[in-house]
Amino acid sequence: MGVIDAEGFQQLIEGARTYRRYSGQSVAEGDLRELVEAARFAPTGNNMQLLRFRLVSADDAEAAEKVFSHLHWAGALKDWDGPVEGEKPGGYVVICLPQKLADNPIRTIDVGIASQSIVLAAAARGLGACMHKSYDACLGDELGLTEAGYAVSMVIALGPRGEEVVVEPATTEHGLTYWREADGSHHVPKLTVDDLVL
């Protein structure tokens, strides 16, 4: 088994930014399954493994449009409604919990760990990703999850990257708010280690 070195892992982490615009190419269901394979090994509280995953490739245009139409894209970009045709995600991983545990704090931590595992696995494959916790409440109904007893807990949009994301120091006039430049590049401010360590 190959082991990634510390420098390579740091580069992977730094490259696993939030991407909101994609190349327009589909991500096949088999590739989405590989991302769930990565999440399968993520730790879960009490090793209960209660998360379930609904996979939606853009190859299934009807299901993909259902997901896309219920996502909220960028709270800080007030004049942007999300990616247009040709920039939409190539697929989605919808992470679900049993309805009775949808608000359980430990299970929502499980969702966060699985989500980051998927995003890192996607970055290792050259895919961009965006974790969505903001979506319309009816999404579970639209995908038939509610009647199956599940609640949507996270939606991860995925696809070949269609924008440049630049990490910036958090010392500009933007503070911690991300922004777009006229050239279309997306800028994300980050605090330093010295800012973070107590």
mmCIF file with all atom_site columns, C-alpha atoms in Angstrom, residues 14-167:
data_model
loop_
_atom_site.group_PDB
_atom_site.id
_atom_site.type_symbol
_atom_site.label_atom_id
_atom_site.label_alt_id
_atom_site.label_comp_id
_atom_site.label_asym_id
_atom_site.label_entity_id
_atom_site.label_seq_id
_atom_site.pdbx_PDB_ins_code
_atom_site.Cartn_x
_atom_site.Cartn_y
_atom_site.Cartn_z
_atom_site.occupancy
_atom_site.B_iso_or_equiv
_atom_site.pdbx_formal_charge
_atom_site.auth_seq_id
_atom_site.auth_comp_id
_atom_site.auth_asym_id
_atom_site.auth_atom_id
_atom_site.pdbx_PDB_model_num
ATOM 1   C CA . GLU A 1 14  ? -4.572  22.963 0.138   1.00 0.00 ? 14  GLU A CA 1
ATOM 2   C CA . GLY A 1 15  ? -6.015  21.910 -3.227  1.00 0.00 ? 15  GLY A CA 1
ATOM 3   C CA . ALA A 1 16  ? -9.294  20.654 -1.763  1.00 0.00 ? 16  ALA A CA 1
ATOM 4   C CA . ARG A 1 17  ? -10.941 24.074 -1.893  1.00 0.00 ? 17  ARG A CA 1
ATOM 5   C CA . THR A 1 18  ? -14.621 24.749 -2.461  1.00 0.00 ? 18  THR A CA 1
ATOM 6   C CA . TYR A 1 19  ? -15.323 24.850 -6.194  1.00 0.00 ? 19  TYR A CA 1
ATOM 7   C CA . ARG A 1 20  ? -18.662 26.252 -7.342  1.00 0.00 ? 20  ARG A CA 1
ATOM 8   C CA . ARG A 1 21  ? -18.146 26.185 -11.108 1.00 0.00 ? 21  ARG A CA 1
ATOM 9   C CA . TYR A 1 22  ? -17.289 23.073 -13.098 1.00 0.00 ? 22  TYR A CA 1
ATOM 10  C CA . SER A 1 23  ? -16.309 22.063 -16.625 1.00 0.00 ? 23  SER A CA 1
ATOM 11  C CA . GLY A 1 24  ? -19.759 20.723 -17.538 1.00 0.00 ? 24  GLY A CA 1
ATOM 12  C CA . GLN A 1 25  ? -18.546 17.110 -17.801 1.00 0.00 ? 25  GLN A CA 1
ATOM 13  C CA . SER A 1 26  ? -20.468 14.320 -16.073 1.00 0.00 ? 26  SER A CA 1
ATOM 14  C CA . VAL A 1 27  ? -19.016 12.265 -13.246 1.00 0.00 ? 27  VAL A CA 1
ATOM 15  C CA . ALA A 1 28  ? -19.962 8.620  -13.804 1.00 0.00 ? 28  ALA A CA 1
ATOM 16  C CA . GLU A 1 29  ? -21.794 6.739  -11.065 1.00 0.00 ? 29  GLU A CA 1
ATOM 17  C CA . GLY A 1 30  ? -18.834 4.365  -10.786 1.00 0.00 ? 30  GLY A CA 1
ATOM 18  C CA . ASP A 1 31  ? -16.574 7.299  -9.952  1.00 0.00 ? 31  ASP A CA 1
ATOM 19  C CA . LEU A 1 32  ? -19.066 8.519  -7.347  1.00 0.00 ? 32  LEU A CA 1
ATOM 20  C CA . ARG A 1 33  ? -19.028 5.030  -5.827  1.00 0.00 ? 33  ARG A CA 1
ATOM 21  C CA . GLU A 1 34  ? -15.232 5.284  -5.481  1.00 0.00 ? 34  GLU A CA 1
ATOM 22  C CA . LEU A 1 35  ? -15.708 8.442  -3.415  1.00 0.00 ? 35  LEU A CA 1
ATOM 23  C CA . VAL A 1 36  ? -18.160 6.624  -1.144  1.00 0.00 ? 36  VAL A CA 1
ATOM 24  C CA . GLU A 1 37  ? -15.559 3.873  -0.833  1.00 0.00 ? 37  GLU A CA 1
ATOM 25  C CA . ALA A 1 38  ? -13.254 6.507  0.703   1.00 0.00 ? 38  ALA A CA 1
ATOM 26  C CA . ALA A 1 39  ? -16.009 7.662  3.075   1.00 0.00 ? 39  ALA A CA 1
ATOM 27  C CA . ARG A 1 40  ? -16.709 4.044  4.058   1.00 0.00 ? 40  ARG A CA 1
ATOM 28  C CA . PHE A 1 41  ? -13.424 3.984  5.955   1.00 0.00 ? 41  PHE A CA 1
ATOM 29  C CA . ALA A 1 42  ? -14.080 7.226  7.847   1.00 0.00 ? 42  ALA A CA 1
ATOM 30  C CA . PRO A 1 43  ? -14.655 6.841  11.600  1.00 0.00 ? 43  PRO A CA 1
ATOM 31  C CA . THR A 1 44  ? -18.195 6.999  12.954  1.00 0.00 ? 44  THR A CA 1
ATOM 32  C CA . GLY A 1 45  ? -19.397 7.337  16.539  1.00 0.00 ? 45  GLY A CA 1
ATOM 33  C CA . ASN A 1 46  ? -19.602 3.901  18.173  1.00 0.00 ? 46  ASN A CA 1
ATOM 34  C CA . ASN A 1 47  ? -18.739 2.490  14.721  1.00 0.00 ? 47  ASN A CA 1
ATOM 35  C CA . MET A 1 48  ? -22.483 2.510  13.981  1.00 0.00 ? 48  MET A CA 1
ATOM 36  C CA . GLN A 1 49  ? -22.026 3.346  10.261  1.00 0.00 ? 49  GLN A CA 1
ATOM 37  C CA . LEU A 1 50  ? -25.485 4.873  9.925   1.00 0.00 ? 50  LEU A CA 1
ATOM 38  C CA . LEU A 1 51  ? -24.777 7.131  6.953   1.00 0.00 ? 51  LEU A CA 1
ATOM 39  C CA . ARG A 1 52  ? -26.266 6.273  3.583   1.00 0.00 ? 52  ARG A CA 1
ATOM 40  C CA . PHE A 1 53  ? -25.397 7.814  0.236   1.00 0.00 ? 53  PHE A CA 1
ATOM 41  C CA . ARG A 1 54  ? -27.577 8.683  -2.748  1.00 0.00 ? 54  ARG A CA 1
ATOM 42  C CA . LEU A 1 55  ? -25.489 9.034  -5.891  1.00 0.00 ? 55  LEU A CA 1
ATOM 43  C CA . VAL A 1 56  ? -26.639 11.272 -8.731  1.00 0.00 ? 56  VAL A CA 1
ATOM 44  C CA . SER A 1 57  ? -24.607 11.577 -11.928 1.00 0.00 ? 57  SER A CA 1
ATOM 45  C CA . ALA A 1 58  ? -25.308 14.369 -14.399 1.00 0.00 ? 58  ALA A CA 1
ATOM 46  C CA . ASP A 1 59  ? -25.812 11.486 -16.854 1.00 0.00 ? 59  ASP A CA 1
ATOM 47  C CA . ASP A 1 60  ? -29.208 11.169 -15.144 1.00 0.00 ? 60  ASP A CA 1
ATOM 48  C CA . ALA A 1 61  ? -30.306 14.641 -16.224 1.00 0.00 ? 61  ALA A CA 1
ATOM 49  C CA . GLU A 1 62  ? -33.686 14.560 -14.473 1.00 0.00 ? 62  GLU A CA 1
ATOM 50  C CA . ALA A 1 63  ? -32.297 13.555 -11.066 1.00 0.00 ? 63  ALA A CA 1
ATOM 51  C CA . ALA A 1 64  ? -29.342 15.928 -11.410 1.00 0.00 ? 64  ALA A CA 1
ATOM 52  C CA . GLU A 1 65  ? -31.659 18.851 -12.140 1.00 0.00 ? 65  GLU A CA 1
ATOM 53  C CA . LYS A 1 66  ? -33.765 17.946 -9.091  1.00 0.00 ? 66  LYS A CA 1
ATOM 54  C CA . VAL A 1 67  ? -30.691 18.203 -6.871  1.00 0.00 ? 67  VAL A CA 1
ATOM 55  C CA . PHE A 1 68  ? -29.301 21.319 -8.557  1.00 0.00 ? 68  PHE A CA 1
ATOM 56  C CA . SER A 1 69  ? -32.573 23.232 -8.359  1.00 0.00 ? 69  SER A CA 1
ATOM 57  C CA . HIS A 1 70  ? -32.718 22.884 -4.560  1.00 0.00 ? 70  HIS A CA 1
ATOM 58  C CA . LEU A 1 71  ? -29.151 23.946 -3.713  1.00 0.00 ? 71  LEU A CA 1
ATOM 59  C CA . HIS A 1 72  ? -28.126 27.377 -2.388  1.00 0.00 ? 72  HIS A CA 1
ATOM 60  C CA . TRP A 1 73  ? -24.722 28.282 -3.767  1.00 0.00 ? 73  TRP A CA 1
ATOM 61  C CA . ALA A 1 74  ? -22.805 31.175 -2.195  1.00 0.00 ? 74  ALA A CA 1
ATOM 62  C CA . GLY A 1 75  ? -24.145 33.323 0.623   1.00 0.00 ? 75  GLY A CA 1
ATOM 63  C CA . ALA A 1 76  ? -21.367 35.900 0.293   1.00 0.00 ? 76  ALA A CA 1
ATOM 64  C CA . LEU A 1 77  ? -21.908 36.379 -3.452  1.00 0.00 ? 77  LEU A CA 1
ATOM 65  C CA . LYS A 1 78  ? -25.250 38.172 -3.263  1.00 0.00 ? 78  LYS A CA 1
ATOM 66  C CA . ASP A 1 79  ? -25.566 38.810 -7.004  1.00 0.00 ? 79  ASP A CA 1
ATOM 67  C CA . TRP A 1 80  ? -24.718 35.241 -8.112  1.00 0.00 ? 80  TRP A CA 1
ATOM 68  C CA . ASP A 1 81  ? -27.399 32.554 -8.435  1.00 0.00 ? 81  ASP A CA 1
ATOM 69  C CA . GLY A 1 82  ? -25.070 29.625 -8.973  1.00 0.00 ? 82  GLY A CA 1
ATOM 70  C CA . PRO A 1 83  ? -23.406 27.958 -11.945 1.00 0.00 ? 83  PRO A CA 1
ATOM 71  C CA . VAL A 1 84  ? -24.995 28.327 -15.373 1.00 0.00 ? 84  VAL A CA 1
ATOM 72  C CA . GLU A 1 85  ? -25.283 25.702 -18.115 1.00 0.00 ? 85  GLU A CA 1
ATOM 73  C CA . GLY A 1 86  ? -21.817 24.432 -18.934 1.00 0.00 ? 86  GLY A CA 1
ATOM 74  C CA . GLU A 1 87  ? -20.645 25.139 -15.370 1.00 0.00 ? 87  GLU A CA 1
ATOM 75  C CA . LYS A 1 88  ? -22.998 22.848 -13.434 1.00 0.00 ? 88  LYS A CA 1
ATOM 76  C CA . PRO A 1 89  ? -21.720 19.927 -11.357 1.00 0.00 ? 89  PRO A CA 1
ATOM 77  C CA . GLY A 1 90  ? -21.038 16.602 -13.008 1.00 0.00 ? 90  GLY A CA 1
ATOM 78  C CA . GLY A 1 91  ? -22.587 14.697 -10.121 1.00 0.00 ? 91  GLY A CA 1
ATOM 79  C CA . TYR A 1 92  ? -23.631 14.688 -6.497  1.00 0.00 ? 92  TYR A CA 1
ATOM 80  C CA . VAL A 1 93  ? -23.201 12.593 -3.380  1.00 0.00 ? 93  VAL A CA 1
ATOM 81  C CA . VAL A 1 94  ? -26.193 13.131 -1.100  1.00 0.00 ? 94  VAL A CA 1
ATOM 82  C CA . ILE A 1 95  ? -25.345 12.047 2.455   1.00 0.00 ? 95  ILE A CA 1
ATOM 83  C CA . CYS A 1 96  ? -28.332 10.821 4.462   1.00 0.00 ? 96  CYS A CA 1
ATOM 84  C CA . LEU A 1 97  ? -29.125 9.918  8.043   1.00 0.00 ? 97  LEU A CA 1
ATOM 85  C CA . PRO A 1 98  ? -32.108 8.045  9.461   1.00 0.00 ? 98  PRO A CA 1
ATOM 86  C CA . GLN A 1 99  ? -34.767 10.698 10.086  1.00 0.00 ? 99  GLN A CA 1
ATOM 87  C CA . LYS A 1 100 ? -34.890 10.097 13.849  1.00 0.00 ? 100 LYS A CA 1
ATOM 88  C CA . LEU A 1 101 ? -31.130 10.821 14.086  1.00 0.00 ? 101 LEU A CA 1
ATOM 89  C CA . ALA A 1 102 ? -30.944 13.767 11.679  1.00 0.00 ? 102 ALA A CA 1
ATOM 90  C CA . ASP A 1 103 ? -30.219 16.251 14.502  1.00 0.00 ? 103 ASP A CA 1
ATOM 91  C CA . ASN A 1 104 ? -28.110 13.966 16.683  1.00 0.00 ? 104 ASN A CA 1
ATOM 92  C CA . PRO A 1 105 ? -24.803 15.819 17.345  1.00 0.00 ? 105 PRO A CA 1
ATOM 93  C CA . ILE A 1 106 ? -22.607 12.735 17.072  1.00 0.00 ? 106 ILE A CA 1
ATOM 94  C CA . ARG A 1 107 ? -24.217 11.689 13.800  1.00 0.00 ? 107 ARG A CA 1
ATOM 95  C CA . THR A 1 108 ? -23.765 15.160 12.323  1.00 0.00 ? 108 THR A CA 1
ATOM 96  C CA . ILE A 1 109 ? -20.061 14.889 13.219  1.00 0.00 ? 109 ILE A CA 1
ATOM 97  C CA . ASP A 1 110 ? -20.055 11.587 11.313  1.00 0.00 ? 110 ASP A CA 1
ATOM 98  C CA . VAL A 1 111 ? -21.460 13.469 8.316   1.00 0.00 ? 111 VAL A CA 1
ATOM 99  C CA . GLY A 1 112 ? -18.711 16.090 8.527   1.00 0.00 ? 112 GLY A CA 1
ATOM 100 C CA . ILE A 1 113 ? -15.942 13.499 8.660   1.00 0.00 ? 113 ILE A CA 1
ATOM 101 C CA . ALA A 1 114 ? -17.419 11.545 5.734   1.00 0.00 ? 114 ALA A CA 1
ATOM 102 C CA . SER A 1 115 ? -17.872 14.753 3.751   1.00 0.00 ? 115 SER A CA 1
ATOM 103 C CA . GLN A 1 116 ? -14.242 15.779 4.163   1.00 0.00 ? 116 GLN A CA 1
ATOM 104 C CA . SER A 1 117 ? -13.140 12.258 3.223   1.00 0.00 ? 117 SER A CA 1
ATOM 105 C CA . ILE A 1 118 ? -15.174 12.512 -0.001  1.00 0.00 ? 118 ILE A CA 1
ATOM 106 C CA . VAL A 1 119 ? -13.814 15.974 -0.818  1.00 0.00 ? 119 VAL A CA 1
ATOM 107 C CA . LEU A 1 120 ? -10.212 14.825 -0.295  1.00 0.00 ? 120 LEU A CA 1
ATOM 108 C CA . ALA A 1 121 ? -10.797 11.708 -2.408  1.00 0.00 ? 121 ALA A CA 1
ATOM 109 C CA . ALA A 1 122 ? -12.286 13.931 -5.103  1.00 0.00 ? 122 ALA A CA 1
ATOM 110 C CA . ALA A 1 123 ? -9.300  16.314 -4.985  1.00 0.00 ? 123 ALA A CA 1
ATOM 111 C CA . ALA A 1 124 ? -6.924  13.352 -5.329  1.00 0.00 ? 124 ALA A CA 1
ATOM 112 C CA . ARG A 1 125 ? -8.764  12.530 -8.568  1.00 0.00 ? 125 ARG A CA 1
ATOM 113 C CA . GLY A 1 126 ? -8.567  16.100 -9.870  1.00 0.00 ? 126 GLY A CA 1
ATOM 114 C CA . LEU A 1 127 ? -12.215 16.862 -9.136  1.00 0.00 ? 127 LEU A CA 1
ATOM 115 C CA . GLY A 1 128 ? -13.573 19.980 -7.481  1.00 0.00 ? 128 GLY A CA 1
ATOM 116 C CA . ALA A 1 129 ? -16.235 19.750 -4.798  1.00 0.00 ? 129 ALA A CA 1
ATOM 117 C CA . CYS A 1 130 ? -18.634 21.934 -2.865  1.00 0.00 ? 130 CYS A CA 1
ATOM 118 C CA . MET A 1 131 ? -20.230 20.830 0.405   1.00 0.00 ? 131 MET A CA 1
ATOM 119 C CA . HIS A 1 132 ? -23.806 22.106 0.655   1.00 0.00 ? 132 HIS A CA 1
ATOM 120 C CA . LYS A 1 133 ? -25.530 22.320 3.998   1.00 0.00 ? 133 LYS A CA 1
ATOM 121 C CA . SER A 1 134 ? -27.916 24.918 2.562   1.00 0.00 ? 134 SER A CA 1
ATOM 122 C CA . TYR A 1 135 ? -30.653 23.365 0.433   1.00 0.00 ? 135 TYR A CA 1
ATOM 123 C CA . ASP A 1 136 ? -34.438 23.347 0.243   1.00 0.00 ? 136 ASP A CA 1
ATOM 124 C CA . ALA A 1 137 ? -36.159 21.152 2.835   1.00 0.00 ? 137 ALA A CA 1
ATOM 125 C CA . CYS A 1 138 ? -38.101 19.319 0.121   1.00 0.00 ? 138 CYS A CA 1
ATOM 126 C CA . LEU A 1 139 ? -34.958 17.798 -1.456  1.00 0.00 ? 139 LEU A CA 1
ATOM 127 C CA . GLY A 1 140 ? -35.413 14.537 0.452   1.00 0.00 ? 140 GLY A CA 1
ATOM 128 C CA . ASP A 1 141 ? -38.985 14.272 -0.829  1.00 0.00 ? 141 ASP A CA 1
ATOM 129 C CA . GLU A 1 142 ? -37.870 14.959 -4.412  1.00 0.00 ? 142 GLU A CA 1
ATOM 130 C CA . LEU A 1 143 ? -35.314 12.134 -4.267  1.00 0.00 ? 143 LEU A CA 1
ATOM 131 C CA . GLY A 1 144 ? -37.649 9.648  -2.569  1.00 0.00 ? 144 GLY A CA 1
ATOM 132 C CA . LEU A 1 145 ? -35.522 9.592  0.571   1.00 0.00 ? 145 LEU A CA 1
ATOM 133 C CA . THR A 1 146 ? -38.161 10.802 3.023   1.00 0.00 ? 146 THR A CA 1
ATOM 134 C CA . GLU A 1 147 ? -40.508 7.910  2.349   1.00 0.00 ? 147 GLU A CA 1
ATOM 135 C CA . ALA A 1 148 ? -37.561 5.547  2.789   1.00 0.00 ? 148 ALA A CA 1
ATOM 136 C CA . GLY A 1 149 ? -37.017 6.981  6.293   1.00 0.00 ? 149 GLY A CA 1
ATOM 137 C CA . TYR A 1 150 ? -33.959 9.115  5.560   1.00 0.00 ? 150 TYR A CA 1
ATOM 138 C CA . ALA A 1 151 ? -33.164 12.811 5.858   1.00 0.00 ? 151 ALA A CA 1
ATOM 139 C CA . VAL A 1 152 ? -30.664 14.695 3.718   1.00 0.00 ? 152 VAL A CA 1
ATOM 140 C CA . SER A 1 153 ? -27.761 15.826 5.884   1.00 0.00 ? 153 SER A CA 1
ATOM 141 C CA . MET A 1 154 ? -25.252 17.080 3.284   1.00 0.00 ? 154 MET A CA 1
ATOM 142 C CA . VAL A 1 155 ? -25.032 17.414 -0.484  1.00 0.00 ? 155 VAL A CA 1
ATOM 143 C CA . ILE A 1 156 ? -21.622 17.338 -2.132  1.00 0.00 ? 156 ILE A CA 1
ATOM 144 C CA . ALA A 1 157 ? -21.519 18.721 -5.664  1.00 0.00 ? 157 ALA A CA 1
ATOM 145 C CA . LEU A 1 158 ? -18.628 17.389 -7.746  1.00 0.00 ? 158 LEU A CA 1
ATOM 146 C CA . GLY A 1 159 ? -17.050 17.757 -11.134 1.00 0.00 ? 159 GLY A CA 1
ATOM 147 C CA . PRO A 1 160 ? -13.932 18.634 -13.083 1.00 0.00 ? 160 PRO A CA 1
ATOM 148 C CA . ARG A 1 161 ? -12.904 22.091 -11.915 1.00 0.00 ? 161 ARG A CA 1
ATOM 149 C CA . GLY A 1 162 ? -14.162 25.029 -13.931 1.00 0.00 ? 162 GLY A CA 1
ATOM 150 C CA . GLU A 1 163 ? -12.718 27.945 -11.973 1.00 0.00 ? 163 GLU A CA 1
ATOM 151 C CA . GLU A 1 164 ? -9.480  29.061 -10.361 1.00 0.00 ? 164 GLU A CA 1
ATOM 152 C CA . VAL A 1 165 ? -9.572  29.229 -6.568  1.00 0.00 ? 165 VAL A CA 1
ATOM 153 C CA . VAL A 1 166 ? -6.901  31.372 -4.910  1.00 0.00 ? 166 VAL A CA 1
ATOM 154 C CA . VAL A 1 167 ? -6.085  31.190 -1.204  1.00 0.00 ? 167 VAL A CA 1
#
